[in-house]
Amino acid sequence: MNRFFLSLSRGTERALTLELQELGAKNIKESPSGIWCEHEDPNFYYVLALKSRIALHIYLPLYEFEISSQDDFYDEILKIDWDKHLSLDETFSITANCKSSVFTHNHYLALKMKDGICDHFFYRTKKRPDVDTKTPDKAFAITMNKNRCMVSIDVSGFSLHKRGYRLDSNLAPLMETVAASLIRLSEWDGEKPFYDLMCGSGTLGIEAGLYSSKRYLLQEKNDFSFLKWTQFSNDYYNQIVSKVVEETKENTTIYFNDISSKNVEVAKKNCRRAKLVNNIKFDVSSILDYKPETDSGLVILNPPYGERMGDETKIQKLYQALYEHLKQNFKGFRVSVISSKEEHLQELKFKPTKIYNIFNGNIKCRFALFDIY
Ligand SMILES: C[S@@+](CC[C@H](N)C(=O)[O-])C[C@H]1O[C@@H](n2cnc3c(N)ncnc32)[C@H](O)[C@@H]1O
């Protein structure tokens, strides 16, 4: 079996586990910093990189060892046969993450590893490979937990939330991977209509559209680091891509709405960039005036928290009015709401079907699912 390690945003573990099960991963296990899984296919990471909407990075573990001092660490790095993973004409980067008393600064750990890699080449050839932190040919990672170290390689070389559709805006957008997690946790079938009614830049609606049409933007972006690796199997990768393209279908109707016409314009532009052009509808109104066009569907709401935008009492009043409005106009719908304030969610007096803890950036949030009868 081949092992893979996936990093993620805090609170998306459950959603990523469900996604990995669907992708056919085996022996899925949570760890404090991510999720491990296994597969009989050593190139399973092609599938993971193409199809995971929730993971941030996918790592192939290369070496694991224990150390008791900084010198030990350097010696272990020097011993690795780096020629198997890097050549002098390739650039590299290192991301470090340490929870250890041997190294207490990520940056210093990364520097020490860089020295070990460069010296490995320099002792024999008097040349060293160059570091490129932005677009490296090989993106290595070092994780240190107490005395235990893992050297791995990041297969994509960039964070997978960078789908490429989002325009810069000063809204408070959800990270694409977090939006995909909320959709997965809402247990949506991808067929019922989807309503992003406080859409801001449209991340939830766009992720829903991609999920519903089984499209994966990163495949279209074609930018993964592993595409340049010498062991890369073009034929095998193309087979996977062809299957992905074959399975693509028309998305269900996605409804976007926001009280701000400016935000709806941003959402429209982002949809175009994501090539989400069919079966989408845009409205500008307060959610309290919004009536759905269908009898059922999924609504996901990401109202202002009052921490980054909006003001506390106004938001509490909005939740109180929202309860009445949903009760009268959204019977037959599932409504999922993310908020950093438990007391706001409690203003929605429906009994939650499920509640999850999830982080939006550094903000600890609750995500509640309500079925409106
Ligand atoms: C936290 S932002 C949503 C961010 C969005 N999920 C994204 O990824 O860009 C909250 C949004 O709610 C909108 N909003 C606030 N009050 C509203 C109301 N009464 N009706 C509809 N939208 C409202 C704001 O204009 C803002 O765009």
Coordinates of C-alpha atoms and ligand atoms in Angstrom, one line a residue:
M1 CA 0.0 0.0 0.0
N2 CA 1.1 3.6 -0.7
R3 CA 0.6 6.3 1.9
F4 CA -0.5 9.9 1.2
F5 CA -0.9 12.7 3.7
L6 CA -3.3 15.6 3.1
S7 CA -3.3 18.9 4.9
L8 CA -6.6 20.8 5.4
S9 CA -8.3 23.7 7.1
R10 CA -9.2 23.1 10.8
G11 CA -12.7 21.6 11.1
T12 CA -12.9 20.1 7.6
E13 CA -11.7 16.6 8.7
R14 CA -15.1 15.0 8.6
A15 CA -15.8 16.5 5.1
L16 CA -12.4 15.4 3.7
T17 CA -12.9 11.9 5.1
L18 CA -16.2 11.6 3.3
E19 CA -14.7 12.9 0.1
L20 CA -11.7 10.5 0.4
Q21 CA -14.1 7.5 0.9
E22 CA -15.9 8.5 -2.3
L23 CA -12.6 8.8 -4.1
G24 CA -11.7 5.2 -3.1
A25 CA -8.9 5.9 -0.5
K26 CA -8.2 3.2 2.1
N27 CA -7.3 3.2 5.7
I28 CA -8.2 6.9 6.2
K29 CA -6.9 8.2 9.5
E30 CA -7.0 11.6 11.1
S31 CA -3.9 13.0 12.7
P32 CA -3.5 16.4 14.6
S33 CA -2.2 18.1 11.4
G34 CA -4.1 16.4 8.6
I35 CA -5.4 13.1 7.2
W36 CA -3.5 10.0 6.2
C37 CA -4.8 7.6 3.6
E38 CA -3.5 4.7 1.5
H39 CA -4.0 3.2 -1.9
E40 CA -2.6 0.3 -3.9
D41 CA -1.9 2.7 -6.8
P42 CA 1.3 4.7 -6.2
N43 CA 0.0 7.3 -8.6
F44 CA -3.3 7.7 -6.7
Y45 CA -2.1 11.3 -5.9
Y46 CA -3.1 12.2 -9.5
V47 CA -6.7 11.5 -8.6
L48 CA -6.4 13.3 -5.2
A49 CA -4.9 16.4 -6.7
L50 CA -7.5 16.5 -9.5
K51 CA -10.5 15.7 -7.5
S52 CA -10.2 16.8 -3.9
R53 CA -12.2 19.9 -3.3
I54 CA -11.3 20.0 0.4
A55 CA -7.6 19.2 0.8
L56 CA -5.1 22.1 0.8
H57 CA -1.9 20.1 0.0
I58 CA -1.2 16.4 -0.9
Y59 CA 2.1 15.1 0.3
L60 CA 4.0 12.0 -0.6
P61 CA 6.0 10.9 2.4
L62 CA 9.6 10.3 1.4
Y63 CA 11.5 9.7 4.6
E64 CA 10.7 9.4 8.3
F65 CA 13.4 9.4 11.1
E66 CA 14.0 10.4 14.7
I67 CA 16.5 12.9 15.9
S68 CA 17.7 14.3 19.2
S69 CA 19.6 17.4 18.2
Q70 CA 19.8 20.0 15.4
D71 CA 23.1 18.3 14.2
D72 CA 21.4 15.0 14.1
F73 CA 18.7 16.5 11.8
Y74 CA 21.3 18.0 9.5
D75 CA 23.1 14.6 9.3
E76 CA 19.9 12.8 8.5
I77 CA 19.1 15.2 5.7
L78 CA 22.6 15.0 4.3
K79 CA 22.3 11.2 4.2
I80 CA 19.2 11.2 2.0
D81 CA 19.8 10.3 -1.6
W82 CA 18.6 13.6 -2.9
D83 CA 19.6 12.8 -6.5
K84 CA 16.5 10.6 -6.6
H85 CA 14.2 13.6 -6.0
L86 CA 16.0 16.7 -7.3
S87 CA 18.6 17.6 -10.0
L88 CA 21.0 20.5 -10.1
D89 CA 19.0 22.2 -12.8
E90 CA 15.7 22.1 -10.8
T91 CA 14.6 24.6 -8.3
F92 CA 13.1 23.7 -4.9
S93 CA 11.3 25.1 -1.9
I94 CA 10.8 23.9 1.7
T95 CA 7.8 24.4 4.0
A96 CA 8.5 23.6 7.6
N97 CA 6.2 22.8 10.4
C98 CA 7.6 22.0 13.8
K99 CA 6.1 21.1 17.2
S100 CA 9.3 20.2 18.9
S101 CA 11.8 21.5 21.5
V102 CA 14.7 20.6 19.1
F103 CA 13.6 23.3 16.6
T104 CA 11.2 26.0 17.8
H105 CA 11.1 28.1 14.6
N106 CA 9.7 26.8 11.3
H107 CA 11.9 29.1 9.3
Y108 CA 15.1 27.9 11.0
L109 CA 14.1 24.3 10.5
A110 CA 13.6 25.0 6.8
L111 CA 17.0 26.7 6.6
K112 CA 18.7 23.7 8.2
M113 CA 17.1 21.4 5.7
K114 CA 18.0 23.6 2.8
D115 CA 21.7 23.5 4.0
G116 CA 21.6 19.7 4.2
I117 CA 20.1 19.4 0.6
C118 CA 22.6 22.0 -0.9
D119 CA 25.6 20.4 0.9
H120 CA 24.6 17.0 -0.4
F121 CA 25.1 18.2 -3.9
F122 CA 28.0 20.6 -3.2
Y123 CA 30.3 18.1 -1.6
R124 CA 30.3 16.0 -4.8
T125 CA 29.8 18.6 -7.6
K126 CA 30.8 22.0 -6.2
K127 CA 27.3 23.1 -7.4
R128 CA 24.1 23.5 -5.5
P129 CA 20.4 23.7 -6.7
D130 CA 18.6 27.0 -6.4
V131 CA 15.7 27.8 -4.1
D132 CA 12.5 29.3 -5.6
T133 CA 9.8 29.9 -3.1
K134 CA 7.2 30.9 -5.6
T135 CA 7.2 28.4 -8.5
P136 CA 9.6 25.6 -7.5
D137 CA 10.0 22.5 -9.6
K138 CA 10.0 20.5 -6.3
A139 CA 8.2 21.7 -3.2
F140 CA 9.5 19.7 -0.2
A141 CA 8.0 19.8 3.3
I142 CA 9.4 18.9 6.7
T143 CA 7.1 18.1 9.6
M144 CA 8.6 17.6 13.0
N145 CA 6.6 16.3 15.9
K146 CA 8.7 16.1 19.1
N147 CA 11.7 14.0 17.9
R148 CA 10.0 12.5 14.9
C149 CA 10.6 14.0 11.4
M150 CA 8.9 13.4 8.1
V151 CA 10.3 14.7 4.8
S152 CA 7.7 14.7 2.1
I153 CA 7.0 16.3 -1.3
D154 CA 4.0 18.5 -2.1
V155 CA 2.6 17.0 -5.3
S156 CA 0.8 20.2 -6.6
G157 CA 3.4 22.8 -5.4
F158 CA 0.6 25.2 -4.5
S159 CA -2.4 25.3 -2.2
L160 CA -5.3 23.6 -3.8
H161 CA -7.8 26.2 -2.7
K162 CA -6.4 28.4 -5.5
R163 CA -8.9 27.4 -8.1
G164 CA -8.2 30.6 -10.1
Y165 CA -11.8 32.0 -10.3
R166 CA -11.7 34.5 -7.5
L167 CA -11.2 38.2 -8.2
D168 CA -9.5 40.2 -5.5
S169 CA -12.2 41.8 -3.4
N170 CA -12.4 43.3 0.1
L171 CA -15.4 41.1 0.9
A172 CA -15.0 38.5 3.7
P173 CA -15.0 35.5 1.4
L174 CA -14.9 31.9 2.5
M175 CA -11.9 29.9 1.5
E176 CA -12.9 27.7 -1.5
T177 CA -12.0 24.5 0.3
V178 CA -14.1 25.6 3.4
A179 CA -17.0 26.4 1.1
A180 CA -16.7 22.9 -0.5
S181 CA -16.6 21.4 3.0
L182 CA -19.9 23.1 4.0
I183 CA -21.5 21.8 0.8
R184 CA -20.3 18.3 1.6
L185 CA -21.4 18.5 5.3
S186 CA -24.9 19.7 4.2
E187 CA -25.3 16.3 2.5
W188 CA -26.5 17.9 -0.8
D189 CA -27.1 15.5 -3.7
G190 CA -25.9 18.0 -6.3
E191 CA -29.3 17.8 -8.0
K192 CA -31.7 19.8 -5.9
P193 CA -31.6 23.6 -6.5
F194 CA -28.9 25.5 -4.6
Y195 CA -29.4 28.9 -3.0
D196 CA -26.4 31.1 -2.0
L197 CA -28.5 34.0 -0.7
M198 CA -25.9 36.1 1.1
C199 CA -23.5 35.3 -1.7
G200 CA -20.8 38.0 -1.3
S201 CA -18.2 37.0 -4.0
G202 CA -20.2 33.8 -4.7
T203 CA -17.8 31.1 -3.4
L204 CA -20.5 28.8 -2.1
G205 CA -22.6 29.0 -5.2
I206 CA -19.6 28.5 -7.5
E207 CA -18.3 25.5 -5.5
A208 CA -21.9 24.1 -5.6
G209 CA -22.0 24.6 -9.4
L210 CA -18.7 22.8 -9.8
Y211 CA -19.8 20.0 -7.5
S212 CA -23.1 19.6 -9.3
S213 CA -21.5 19.5 -12.8
K214 CA -18.6 17.3 -11.6
R215 CA -16.1 19.8 -12.9
Y216 CA -12.6 20.3 -11.4
L217 CA -11.0 23.6 -12.2
L218 CA -7.5 22.5 -11.3
Q219 CA -7.5 20.0 -14.1
E220 CA -8.3 22.8 -16.4
K221 CA -5.6 24.9 -14.8
N222 CA -3.1 22.1 -15.6
D223 CA -0.4 23.5 -13.3
F224 CA 0.5 20.7 -10.9
S225 CA 4.2 20.4 -10.0
F226 CA 4.1 16.6 -10.6
L227 CA 3.3 17.2 -14.3
K228 CA 7.0 18.1 -14.6
W229 CA 8.5 15.2 -12.7
T230 CA 10.6 12.7 -14.6
Q231 CA 8.5 9.7 -13.3
F232 CA 5.3 11.4 -14.4
S233 CA 3.1 9.1 -16.5
N234 CA 1.4 11.2 -19.1
D235 CA -0.7 8.4 -20.5
Y236 CA -2.1 7.4 -17.1
Y237 CA -2.8 11.0 -16.2
N238 CA -4.6 11.6 -19.5
Q239 CA -6.7 8.5 -18.9
I240 CA -7.8 10.0 -15.5
V241 CA -8.5 13.4 -17.1
S242 CA -10.5 11.9 -19.9
K243 CA -12.7 10.0 -17.4
V244 CA -13.2 13.2 -15.5
V245 CA -14.2 15.1 -18.7
E246 CA -16.5 12.3 -19.7
E247 CA -18.4 12.4 -16.4
T248 CA -18.9 16.2 -16.5
K249 CA -22.6 17.1 -16.7
E250 CA -24.9 20.2 -16.7
N251 CA -25.2 21.8 -13.2
T252 CA -28.4 22.2 -11.5
T253 CA -29.8 25.7 -11.0
I254 CA -27.8 27.8 -8.7
Y255 CA -29.4 31.0 -7.2
F256 CA -27.2 33.9 -6.1
N257 CA -28.5 36.8 -4.1
D258 CA -27.0 39.6 -2.0
I259 CA -28.2 42.8 -0.6
S260 CA -25.3 44.6 -2.2
S261 CA -25.4 45.0 -6.0
K262 CA -21.6 45.5 -6.0
N263 CA -21.1 42.1 -4.4
V264 CA -23.5 40.5 -6.9
E265 CA -21.4 42.0 -9.7
V266 CA -18.2 40.4 -8.2
A267 CA -20.1 37.0 -7.9
K268 CA -21.1 37.3 -11.6
K269 CA -17.5 37.9 -12.7
N270 CA -16.2 35.1 -10.5
C271 CA -18.8 32.7 -12.1
R272 CA -17.6 33.7 -15.6
R273 CA -14.0 33.0 -14.5
A274 CA -15.1 29.6 -13.2
K275 CA -17.0 29.0 -16.5
L276 CA -20.2 28.6 -14.6
V277 CA -22.5 30.1 -17.1
N278 CA -25.6 27.9 -17.5
N279 CA -28.5 27.6 -15.0
I280 CA -27.4 30.5 -12.8
K281 CA -29.7 33.3 -11.5
F282 CA -28.7 36.5 -9.8
D283 CA -30.8 38.8 -7.6
V284 CA -30.1 41.8 -5.5
S285 CA -32.4 42.0 -2.4
S286 CA -32.4 41.5 1.3
I287 CA -32.7 37.9 2.1
L288 CA -35.8 38.9 4.2
D289 CA -37.6 39.8 0.9
Y290 CA -36.3 36.8 -1.1
K291 CA -38.8 34.1 -2.0
P292 CA -37.5 30.9 -3.6
E293 CA -38.6 29.8 -7.0
T294 CA -38.7 26.1 -6.1
D295 CA -40.4 23.9 -3.5
S296 CA -37.2 22.4 -2.1
G297 CA -33.5 22.8 -2.3
L298 CA -30.4 23.6 -0.2
V299 CA -29.8 27.1 1.1
I300 CA -26.4 27.8 2.7
L301 CA -26.0 31.1 4.5
N302 CA -22.8 32.8 5.5
P303 CA -24.1 36.0 7.1
P304 CA -21.8 38.6 8.5
Y305 CA -20.4 37.6 11.9
G306 CA -20.2 41.1 13.4
E307 CA -16.4 40.5 13.8
R308 CA -15.2 41.5 10.4
M309 CA -18.2 43.3 8.9
G310 CA -21.6 44.5 10.2
D311 CA -22.6 45.3 13.7
E312 CA -23.7 43.0 16.6
T313 CA -27.3 44.1 17.4
K314 CA -28.1 44.6 13.8
I315 CA -27.1 41.0 13.1
Q316 CA -29.0 39.6 16.0
K317 CA -32.2 41.4 14.7
L318 CA -31.4 40.0 11.2
Y319 CA -31.3 36.4 12.6
Q320 CA -34.6 37.0 14.5
A321 CA -36.3 38.2 11.3
L322 CA -34.6 35.4 9.3
Y323 CA -36.2 32.8 11.5
E324 CA -39.7 34.1 10.7
H325 CA -38.9 34.5 7.0
L326 CA -37.5 31.0 6.6
K327 CA -40.4 29.5 8.6
Q328 CA -42.9 31.1 6.2
N329 CA -41.2 30.8 2.8
F330 CA -38.7 27.9 2.9
K331 CA -40.8 24.9 4.0
G332 CA -39.3 21.8 2.4
F333 CA -35.8 23.2 2.3
R334 CA -32.6 22.4 4.1
V335 CA -31.0 25.6 5.4
S336 CA -27.4 25.4 6.6
V337 CA -25.9 28.4 8.4
I338 CA -22.3 29.2 9.4
S339 CA -21.7 31.6 12.3
S340 CA -19.1 32.4 14.8
K341 CA -21.7 33.2 17.4
E342 CA -23.7 30.4 19.0
E343 CA -26.3 33.0 20.3
H344 CA -27.0 34.1 16.7
L345 CA -27.7 30.5 15.6
Q346 CA -30.0 30.1 18.6
E347 CA -32.2 33.0 17.2
L348 CA -33.1 30.5 14.5
K349 CA -35.5 28.5 16.7
F350 CA -35.6 25.4 14.5
K351 CA -34.1 22.2 16.0
P352 CA -30.8 21.6 14.2
T353 CA -30.4 18.3 12.4
K354 CA -26.6 18.5 12.9
I355 CA -24.0 21.0 14.2
Y356 CA -20.3 21.0 13.3
N357 CA -17.4 23.0 14.5
I358 CA -15.4 24.5 11.7
F359 CA -12.9 27.3 11.3
N360 CA -13.3 30.1 8.8
G361 CA -9.7 31.3 8.6
N362 CA -8.8 31.8 12.3
I363 CA -12.4 32.3 13.4
K364 CA -14.0 29.4 15.3
C365 CA -17.5 28.8 13.9
R366 CA -20.5 26.6 14.3
F367 CA -22.2 25.2 11.2
A368 CA -25.8 24.2 11.8
L369 CA -28.1 22.2 9.5
F370 CA -31.9 22.9 9.8
D371 CA -34.7 21.1 7.9
I372 CA -37.7 23.4 7.6
Y373 CA -41.0 21.7 7.8
Ligands
LIG1 C1 -19.6 37.1 5.1 S1 -20.2 37.7 3.6 C2 -20.5 36.3 2.6 C3 -19.2 35.9 1.9 C4 -19.4 34.9 0.9 N1 -19.8 33.6 1.4 C5 -18.1 34.7 0.0 O1 -17.5 33.7 0.0 O2 -17.7 35.7 -0.6 C6 -21.8 38.2 4.1 C7 -22.6 38.8 2.9 O3 -24.0 39.0 3.4 C8 -24.5 40.1 2.7 N2 -25.7 40.5 3.4 C9 -25.7 41.2 4.6 N3 -27.0 41.4 5.0 C10 -27.8 40.8 4.0 C11 -29.2 40.7 3.8 N4 -30.1 41.2 4.7 N5 -29.6 40.1 2.7 C12 -28.8 39.6 1.8 N6 -27.5 39.7 1.9 C13 -27.0 40.3 3.0 C14 -23.4 41.0 2.7 O4 -23.5 42.0 1.6 C15 -22.2 40.1 2.4 O5 -21.9 40.0 1.0

